Amino acid sequence: MKTITIAKGDGIGPEIMDATIAVLKAAGAKLNFEEIQVGEKVYLSGNTSGIPAEAWDTIKKNKIFLKAPITTPQGGGYKSLNVTMRKSLGLFANVRPCVSYHPFVNTKHPTMDLVIVRENEEDLYAGIEHQQTEDVVQCLKLISVSGSERIIRYAFEYAKSNNRKKVTCFSKDNIMKQTDGLFHRTFDTIAKEYPEIETEHWIVDIGAAKVANRPENFDVIVMQNLYGDIISDISAEISGSVGLGGSSNIGESVAMFEAIHGSAPDIAGQNIANPSGLLNGALLMLHHVGESETAIKIQNAWLKTLEEGKHTADIFSPNLSSELLGTKEFAEAIITNLGKKPNTLKAISADNVKPIEVPIVRFKASKKKELLGVDIFVDAEISPDDLGEKLKQASNDSSLDLLMITNRGVKVWPNGFEETFCTNHWRCRFLMPDESVISNQDVLNLMNQLNKEGVDIIKTENLYQFDGVKSFSLGQGQ
Ligand code: NAD
C-alpha cells in the first residue's frame, strides 16, 4: 500500500474529494490517504502562505499529492498557494488533457482530444513585479534554457508514451524574440530528436483562435506558463465543461494531481458539483504510481456512466441525459459500473498508456559572455530631446556613448516622432562607439557620473553578447 497526501481544499473541494476517494477505494486502489489542512482556513488564521510547515513535511514525505481546489482570499496580500506549491516543489510540467465526450456531453467539438503541456515554474509567474515611477510598474518575464528544454522534452516524451502523433508549440516570438524566441528555438532543436512525431509552431494568438475553432486539429500542445493557463481553461470549457478536466503537476521527486477548475464557491455545499475533474486528476495519479489497471477500470466505468446519461448538473441536458445526479450519487453510479466498459466512447486499454521518465536536461546554457553596454532606466519629467542633451553632457567623461532613448520600448531619441506618447520612464542605451567589450567598472563609472548630475536611475540592464551574438532587443524603430 502506498500512502499519498490529500487535501480536501475549499468550496466544493470536500464534496468532490469524498466522491473521488469513494471511487478509488471501491476500485481497489492500493492507497492509504494522509490528510493535510491547506487553503482558506489556514490563510484566514493569519498564515499568508495558506499552508502550515508540517503540511510541507507530509507532502515531501509521501511525494504524491491529490489536491482539491483551494480558494485564495481576495486582497490582503495572500499568495496563491497553487503557484507556491508548483514552484516550491519543482513541479515543472502541468499536463491537462481536454477531451470531448460526444454524443453524451454537449460540445461544439465532437472529436476534440488534445493535451496541453504547460510550463509551470517560469514566465510572468515568477511574480517579480516593481513600481518604478509614479506612472509605471513592471513584471519580469523570465525564461530559461533549462526550463524550456525540460518542458519541451517532457511534451515529446508524453506524446511518445501516449501514442500521440503531433506536438505543437505556441509562442509569441515575433514580438518577444529573446524569451519566446528561446522557447521556439528549443522546440525546433528537440523536435529533430523525435522524427516519428509531427511538429508545428503557431504564434500564440492565432494558435489559440485555432484551438477555439478547430480543437480536433491539435494533439499535444506545449507552451509557456501564462499562455498555458489561459488556453487550458478555454480547452477544458469547450470540451464540454470545465468540471470534467483533471491535471497533473509533475516534478522530479514530487507530483501533484488536481482538477483544472477552482473551488466553485457559488455551488459549494449543495452536492451538485461534478467530481469528474478531480477523479480524472486521480486517474492520472494512478497511472503515475503504476496502478494503471485500476485507473483503466475506473475510467471505463466513468465513461459508461456518462454514456448511460447519468449526469451532474453542469453537463445535464434534457436531450442527452437520463438522470440528474448529485455529486455523491454520481460517484455511486461509477462504482456500480466498475468492471463495465463503454459501448460508444473509446474504452481505455493498457497499451495506450506507458509511464514517462522525467527528462534529463542536456543543453548547456552558455557559452562566452561579454559585456557590450548598458540600458539605464531613468525616471524624469522631461522631453526626449532635453533628456538626450542632459545625458550626453552628464556622460561626457565616460567612454560609453548614448546610442538611443526609448519610451515603453519605442525609440524617441534621436529623431523620434512628436506623436509618440511618453511617460516618465526612459530606457537609455549606452554602448562603446565601436561596440567593443567593456567591464562592469565602465558601467559603474557611467552610473556614478549620471548620479552626480542628478539623473534618477531606477534600474539598469547589462547588454551582453553570448558567443558573439548580441543578446538584447533593439528599440522599436531603431
Ligand atoms: P471556478 O473554476 O471555481 O468556477 C468557475 C465556474 O465553473 C463556476 O460557475 C463554477 O460553479 C463552475 N464549476 C467549476 N467547477 C465545477 C464542477 N466541478 N462542477 C460544476 N461546476 C463547476 O473558478 P473561479 O470562480 O474563478 O474561482 C473560484 C476560486 O477557486 C477562486 O478563489 C480561485 O482562486 C480558486 N481557484 C483554485 C484553483 C486550484 O485550486 N487549482 C484553480 C482555479 C481557481
XYZ file of C-alpha atoms and ligand atoms in Angstrom:
522
model
C 0.000 0.000 0.000
C 1.256 3.448 -0.897
C 0.448 6.436 1.298
C -0.500 9.598 -0.578
C -1.214 13.059 0.749
C -4.684 14.519 0.211
C -6.088 17.999 0.844
C -9.841 18.492 0.694
C -9.477 22.187 -0.072
C -12.278 24.754 -0.075
C -15.687 25.357 -1.652
C -16.755 22.174 -3.453
C -13.375 20.587 -2.568
C -14.541 18.347 0.330
C -17.553 17.033 -1.648
C -15.598 16.139 -4.780
C -12.704 14.697 -2.740
C -15.059 12.423 -0.756
C -16.666 11.253 -4.020
C -13.267 10.618 -5.628
C -11.903 8.670 -2.657
C -15.071 6.561 -2.532
C -14.483 5.542 -6.172
C -10.748 4.888 -5.623
C -11.463 2.676 -2.613
C -14.265 0.751 -4.344
C -11.975 0.081 -7.322
C -9.361 -1.405 -5.007
C -6.634 1.252 -5.384
C -3.739 0.215 -3.162
C -3.549 3.561 -1.406
C -3.627 4.994 2.117
C -4.652 8.629 2.480
C -2.925 11.111 4.819
C -4.867 14.365 5.023
C -3.349 17.834 5.422
C -5.082 21.174 6.030
C -4.300 23.885 3.466
C -6.219 26.784 1.967
C -8.776 29.321 3.125
C -8.945 28.413 6.836
C -5.147 28.440 7.081
C -4.956 31.786 5.247
C -7.607 33.337 7.462
C -5.868 32.093 10.615
C -3.114 34.589 9.714
C -0.785 32.346 7.699
C -0.468 34.299 4.403
C 1.066 31.308 2.609
C -2.063 29.153 3.184
C -0.002 26.119 4.196
C 1.458 25.193 7.616
C 5.065 23.935 7.869
C 4.019 20.402 8.883
C 1.905 20.075 5.713
C 5.037 20.654 3.591
C 6.742 17.811 5.514
C 3.856 15.433 4.759
C 3.818 16.341 1.051
C 7.595 15.847 0.756
C 7.492 12.562 2.695
C 4.668 10.947 0.654
C 5.729 12.526 -2.685
C 2.285 12.013 -4.262
C -0.342 14.642 -3.550
C -4.007 14.688 -4.559
C -5.332 18.198 -4.021
C -8.879 19.550 -4.214
C -9.232 23.189 -5.303
C -8.376 25.973 -2.900
C -9.881 29.438 -2.518
C -7.333 32.246 -2.495
C -8.916 35.042 -0.403
C -9.130 38.328 -2.336
C -6.802 41.181 -1.287
C -4.810 41.169 1.954
C -1.525 40.079 0.317
C -2.394 36.352 0.200
C -0.120 34.467 -2.219
C -1.731 31.825 -4.468
C -0.983 28.500 -2.784
C -1.235 26.702 -6.116
C 1.545 28.794 -7.629
C 3.634 28.481 -4.434
C 3.306 24.686 -4.435
C 4.141 24.255 -8.101
C 7.244 26.385 -7.756
C 8.460 25.309 -4.309
C 8.168 21.602 -5.165
C 9.706 21.987 -8.646
C 6.533 20.756 -10.381
C 7.734 21.883 -13.800
C 5.111 20.236 -16.028
C 1.396 20.846 -15.872
C -0.390 18.316 -18.074
C -4.029 18.992 -18.913
C -5.883 16.555 -21.187
C -9.068 18.082 -22.673
C -11.359 15.534 -24.282
C -14.949 15.781 -25.501
C -17.442 13.000 -24.786
C -19.781 13.394 -27.745
C -22.622 12.424 -28.126
C -23.129 12.097 -24.357
C -21.924 15.540 -23.255
C -22.849 18.678 -25.206
C -19.941 20.177 -27.129
C -19.392 22.000 -30.405
C -16.271 19.886 -30.931
C -17.269 16.212 -31.006
C -13.835 14.774 -31.829
C -11.709 17.016 -29.627
C -8.924 15.161 -27.800
C -5.937 17.323 -27.010
C -3.415 17.673 -24.200
C -1.925 20.946 -23.047
C 1.561 20.653 -21.582
C 2.097 23.892 -19.713
C 5.428 25.069 -18.308
C 4.688 25.531 -14.639
C 7.505 27.442 -12.927
C 8.763 30.323 -15.067
C 7.424 33.160 -17.200
C 5.499 36.048 -15.652
C 4.563 33.706 -12.766
C 7.971 34.370 -11.223
C 5.919 37.144 -9.617
C 8.780 39.647 -9.771
C 6.999 42.983 -10.019
C 8.047 46.526 -9.166
C 6.672 50.015 -9.351
C 9.445 52.061 -10.938
C 7.997 55.507 -11.432
C 4.780 57.245 -10.415
C 3.269 56.006 -13.653
C 4.932 52.694 -14.488
C 5.044 49.186 -12.996
C 6.870 46.192 -14.411
C 6.589 42.402 -14.268
C 9.613 40.353 -15.309
C 9.175 37.520 -17.778
C 11.926 35.006 -17.002
C 12.525 32.076 -19.358
C 15.489 29.706 -19.003
C 17.190 27.369 -21.477
C 16.955 24.515 -18.952
C 13.295 25.169 -18.069
C 12.303 25.364 -21.741
C 14.260 22.244 -22.597
C 12.754 20.229 -19.773
C 9.115 21.061 -20.529
C 9.541 20.579 -24.281
C 11.291 17.222 -23.805
C 8.511 16.228 -21.421
C 5.876 17.108 -24.073
C 7.617 14.892 -26.639
C 8.076 12.043 -24.139
C 4.417 12.361 -23.175
C 3.411 12.182 -26.854
C 5.570 9.084 -27.354
C 4.249 7.279 -24.272
C 0.618 8.044 -25.058
C 0.621 7.244 -28.773
C 0.144 10.870 -29.699
C 1.149 11.815 -33.237
C 1.794 15.550 -33.191
C 3.341 18.132 -30.862
C 2.540 21.813 -31.467
C 4.404 24.727 -29.884
C 2.746 28.096 -29.219
C 4.889 31.177 -28.651
C 4.919 34.906 -29.382
C 8.438 35.040 -30.758
C 7.559 37.573 -33.440
C 7.404 40.109 -30.575
C 9.429 38.578 -27.701
C 12.471 37.470 -29.635
C 14.631 36.713 -26.607
C 12.197 34.911 -24.259
C 9.698 33.317 -26.645
C 12.420 33.077 -29.292
C 14.423 30.871 -26.919
C 11.373 28.666 -26.307
C 10.640 28.276 -30.028
C 14.294 27.561 -30.935
C 14.492 24.955 -28.174
C 11.339 23.334 -29.545
C 12.809 23.191 -33.071
C 16.051 21.655 -31.759
C 14.345 18.958 -29.667
C 11.792 18.167 -32.401
C 14.678 16.837 -34.529
C 15.233 14.099 -31.913
C 11.671 12.798 -32.475
C 11.378 12.332 -36.251
C 8.414 9.972 -35.797
C 6.332 12.812 -34.288
C 4.831 15.537 -36.467
C 5.592 19.055 -35.221
C 4.328 22.575 -35.866
C 4.526 26.038 -34.358
C 1.894 28.762 -34.224
C 2.099 32.306 -32.930
C 0.016 32.015 -29.751
C -2.786 34.394 -30.761
C -3.722 32.623 -33.975
C -2.902 29.279 -32.346
C -5.415 29.972 -29.554
C -8.022 31.005 -32.137
C -7.464 27.735 -33.972
C -7.839 25.748 -30.738
C -11.142 27.510 -30.025
C -12.419 26.884 -33.564
C -10.939 23.501 -34.584
C -9.508 21.794 -31.477
C -9.654 18.425 -33.264
C -6.649 19.551 -35.353
C -4.422 19.504 -32.255
C -2.890 16.636 -30.331
C -0.254 17.725 -27.756
C 0.418 21.471 -27.377
C 3.377 22.751 -25.370
C 3.554 26.353 -24.199
C 4.820 28.729 -21.560
C 3.069 29.253 -18.246
C 0.692 32.171 -18.903
C -0.428 31.021 -22.356
C -0.959 27.514 -20.930
C -3.011 28.819 -18.016
C -5.413 30.671 -20.294
C -5.635 28.216 -23.175
C -6.077 25.118 -20.994
C -9.136 26.667 -19.303
C -10.583 27.515 -22.711
C -9.852 23.989 -23.950
C -11.434 22.344 -20.900
C -14.522 24.512 -21.195
C -15.082 23.925 -24.934
C -14.634 20.170 -24.485
C -17.933 20.157 -22.563
C -17.403 21.538 -19.068
C -14.546 22.893 -17.020
C -15.832 20.405 -14.404
C -14.530 17.422 -16.414
C -10.805 18.024 -16.728
C -8.063 16.740 -14.449
C -4.424 17.740 -14.444
C -1.060 16.561 -13.205
C 1.807 18.679 -11.946
C 4.990 16.687 -12.381
C 8.318 17.256 -10.652
C 11.495 15.247 -10.234
C 10.516 13.835 -6.842
C 7.016 15.122 -6.007
C 3.885 15.064 -8.194
C 0.571 16.793 -7.509
C -2.765 15.901 -9.097
C -5.865 18.070 -9.180
C -8.908 19.232 -11.134
C -8.430 22.023 -13.670
C -11.277 24.052 -12.171
C -11.351 26.112 -8.989
C -13.279 25.787 -5.727
C -16.624 26.945 -7.242
C -17.885 28.697 -4.075
C -21.138 29.511 -5.930
C -22.240 25.850 -5.748
C -20.389 24.687 -2.611
C -22.141 22.511 -0.027
C -25.095 21.623 -2.287
C -23.986 18.163 -3.518
C -24.332 19.332 -7.137
C -20.673 19.711 -8.223
C -19.230 17.364 -10.813
C -16.427 15.313 -9.200
C -15.071 14.229 -12.621
C -12.260 16.831 -12.767
C -10.692 15.624 -9.522
C -11.433 11.996 -10.391
C -9.639 12.439 -13.721
C -6.731 14.026 -11.820
C -6.736 10.936 -9.559
C -6.620 8.670 -12.634
C -3.505 10.474 -13.879
C -2.114 9.859 -10.401
C -2.878 6.122 -10.529
C -1.017 5.842 -13.848
C 1.869 7.796 -12.315
C 2.201 5.417 -9.340
C 1.972 2.316 -11.544
C -1.666 1.461 -10.825
C -2.748 1.751 -14.444
C -5.016 -1.283 -14.191
C -7.127 0.393 -11.504
C -7.078 3.682 -13.422
C -8.362 1.972 -16.554
C -11.090 0.152 -14.611
C -12.325 3.444 -13.128
C -12.065 5.376 -16.374
C -14.114 2.798 -18.273
C -16.765 2.804 -15.516
C -16.836 6.603 -15.618
C -17.226 6.638 -19.426
C -20.001 4.045 -19.094
C -21.794 6.283 -16.568
C -21.589 9.254 -18.957
C -22.982 7.041 -21.724
C -25.903 5.995 -19.541
C -26.845 9.671 -19.347
C -26.326 9.784 -15.585
C -25.064 13.349 -15.321
C -24.351 16.080 -12.789
C -25.989 19.482 -13.281
C -23.105 21.122 -15.194
C -23.397 18.632 -18.086
C -27.098 17.764 -17.727
C -29.126 18.279 -20.884
C -32.741 17.139 -21.311
C -31.899 15.720 -24.768
C -28.789 13.772 -23.776
C -29.188 12.919 -20.092
C -31.341 10.239 -18.486
C -30.907 11.178 -14.840
C -29.733 14.223 -12.901
C -27.398 13.067 -10.139
C -25.779 14.771 -7.180
C -22.032 14.569 -6.517
C -22.343 11.587 -4.173
C -24.864 9.738 -6.334
C -22.716 10.225 -9.444
C -19.790 8.580 -7.617
C -22.101 5.706 -6.605
C -23.177 5.254 -10.241
C -19.499 4.965 -11.258
C -18.918 2.405 -8.504
C -21.880 0.351 -9.782
C -20.277 0.369 -13.251
C -16.825 -0.804 -12.121
C -15.856 -3.713 -14.365
C -18.015 -2.471 -17.276
C -16.799 -0.798 -20.464
C -18.377 1.962 -22.555
C -20.123 0.925 -25.800
C -19.688 4.055 -27.936
C -16.955 6.088 -26.257
C -13.495 4.655 -26.726
C -12.646 2.246 -23.896
C -9.200 2.681 -22.398
C -6.767 -0.196 -22.615
C -3.399 -0.813 -21.002
C -1.313 -0.487 -24.147
C -2.073 3.177 -24.783
C -0.533 4.381 -21.539
C 3.104 3.950 -20.570
C 4.979 5.654 -17.717
C 7.042 8.736 -18.591
C 10.559 9.361 -17.338
C 11.245 12.916 -16.187
C 13.598 14.158 -18.919
C 17.213 14.988 -18.215
C 18.316 18.472 -19.217
C 21.222 18.200 -21.637
C 21.715 21.619 -23.208
C 24.430 23.807 -21.778
C 23.089 27.291 -21.213
C 26.112 29.377 -22.279
C 28.987 29.999 -23.541
C 31.215 33.051 -23.872
C 29.598 36.034 -22.182
C 30.833 39.567 -22.975
C 29.542 42.914 -21.760
C 28.913 45.460 -24.527
C 26.952 48.182 -22.789
C 24.097 49.036 -20.504
C 20.470 50.130 -20.623
C 19.958 52.702 -17.885
C 16.322 53.277 -16.961
C 15.573 56.798 -15.807
C 12.586 58.448 -14.138
C 12.272 62.026 -15.467
C 9.532 64.545 -16.264
C 11.238 65.885 -19.414
C 11.091 65.908 -23.224
C 13.095 63.281 -25.125
C 15.385 65.901 -26.719
C 16.103 67.581 -23.384
C 16.803 64.202 -21.774
C 19.135 63.254 -24.645
C 21.021 66.528 -24.228
C 21.220 66.152 -20.425
C 22.503 62.576 -20.587
C 25.077 63.367 -23.263
C 26.503 66.149 -21.131
C 26.321 64.098 -17.921
C 28.176 61.198 -19.553
C 30.833 63.388 -21.184
C 33.692 61.790 -19.267
C 32.543 58.227 -19.875
C 33.953 56.060 -22.652
C 30.405 54.902 -23.387
C 28.176 56.785 -25.844
C 24.459 57.384 -25.555
C 23.051 55.458 -28.538
C 19.318 55.879 -28.137
C 16.471 56.556 -25.735
C 13.215 54.631 -25.858
C 9.936 55.183 -24.091
C 7.976 51.999 -23.381
C 10.185 50.328 -25.997
C 9.756 52.902 -28.809
C 12.736 54.953 -29.935
C 12.124 58.623 -29.096
C 15.711 59.949 -29.320
C 17.451 60.733 -31.627
C 14.846 61.605 -34.249
C 11.705 60.372 -32.508
C 8.151 61.203 -33.601
C 6.313 64.051 -31.889
C 3.223 61.847 -31.878
C 4.726 59.165 -29.590
C 3.180 59.438 -26.146
C 5.888 59.473 -23.499
C 5.567 58.558 -19.861
C 8.215 59.379 -17.237
C 10.028 56.032 -17.779
C 13.026 56.135 -20.165
C 15.374 53.401 -21.312
C 18.715 54.991 -22.206
C 21.141 52.748 -24.102
C 24.900 53.239 -23.741
C 27.474 51.366 -25.836
C 31.069 51.906 -26.932
C 31.206 53.801 -30.270
C 32.822 50.727 -31.894
C 30.643 48.301 -29.881
C 33.739 46.789 -28.247
C 33.666 44.833 -24.979
C 33.560 46.790 -21.688
C 33.814 45.943 -17.991
C 31.376 46.291 -15.088
C 33.604 49.120 -13.855
C 32.806 51.123 -17.032
C 29.103 50.783 -16.202
C 29.657 51.799 -12.569
C 31.709 54.847 -13.642
C 28.938 55.917 -16.005
C 26.275 55.472 -13.332
C 28.382 57.436 -10.878
C 28.626 60.353 -13.287
C 24.916 60.338 -14.103
C 24.086 60.140 -10.406
C 26.311 63.170 -9.687
C 24.389 65.125 -12.337
C 21.110 64.318 -10.607
C 19.834 61.679 -13.040
C 17.245 59.481 -11.251
C 18.362 55.922 -12.160
C 15.606 53.408 -11.415
C 17.136 50.261 -12.909
C 19.918 49.010 -15.150
C 20.160 46.063 -17.529
C 23.542 44.948 -18.835
C 23.811 44.371 -22.572
C 25.642 41.128 -23.303
C 26.709 39.113 -26.249
C 26.869 35.333 -25.884
C 29.280 33.570 -28.232
C 29.496 36.756 -30.257
C 25.722 37.083 -30.738
C 24.098 40.245 -29.368
C 21.558 39.064 -26.804
C 19.284 42.032 -26.244
C 16.345 43.506 -28.108
C 16.591 46.556 -30.337
C 14.304 49.526 -29.684
C 11.182 49.632 -31.891
C 12.084 51.975 -34.699
C 15.839 51.575 -34.091
P -14.097 28.006 -10.715
O -13.451 27.035 -11.621
O -14.112 27.669 -9.274
O -15.619 28.213 -11.178
C -15.956 28.703 -12.461
C -17.394 28.252 -12.819
O -17.383 26.854 -13.117
C -18.373 28.441 -11.668
O -19.629 28.814 -12.194
C -18.474 27.061 -11.046
O -19.708 26.798 -10.428
C -18.264 26.148 -12.252
N -17.605 24.904 -11.845
C -16.282 24.759 -11.510
N -16.039 23.505 -11.157
C -17.195 22.828 -11.282
C -17.566 21.482 -11.033
N -16.687 20.570 -10.609
N -18.856 21.129 -11.240
C -19.758 22.020 -11.672
N -19.459 23.314 -11.930
C -18.197 23.710 -11.720
O -13.385 29.409 -10.961
P -13.486 30.781 -10.148
O -14.902 31.030 -9.750
O -12.784 31.768 -10.998
O -12.603 30.571 -8.865
C -13.126 30.267 -7.567
C -11.973 30.110 -6.587
O -11.165 28.996 -6.965
C -11.022 31.311 -6.510
O -10.689 31.554 -5.166
C -9.775 30.852 -7.253
O -8.616 31.468 -6.764
C -9.788 29.370 -6.949
N -9.077 28.528 -7.945
C -8.396 27.465 -7.443
C -7.748 26.612 -8.325
C -6.999 25.453 -7.741
O -7.060 25.220 -6.552
N -6.255 24.709 -8.553
C -7.827 26.802 -9.708
C -8.587 27.881 -10.187
C -9.222 28.743 -9.290
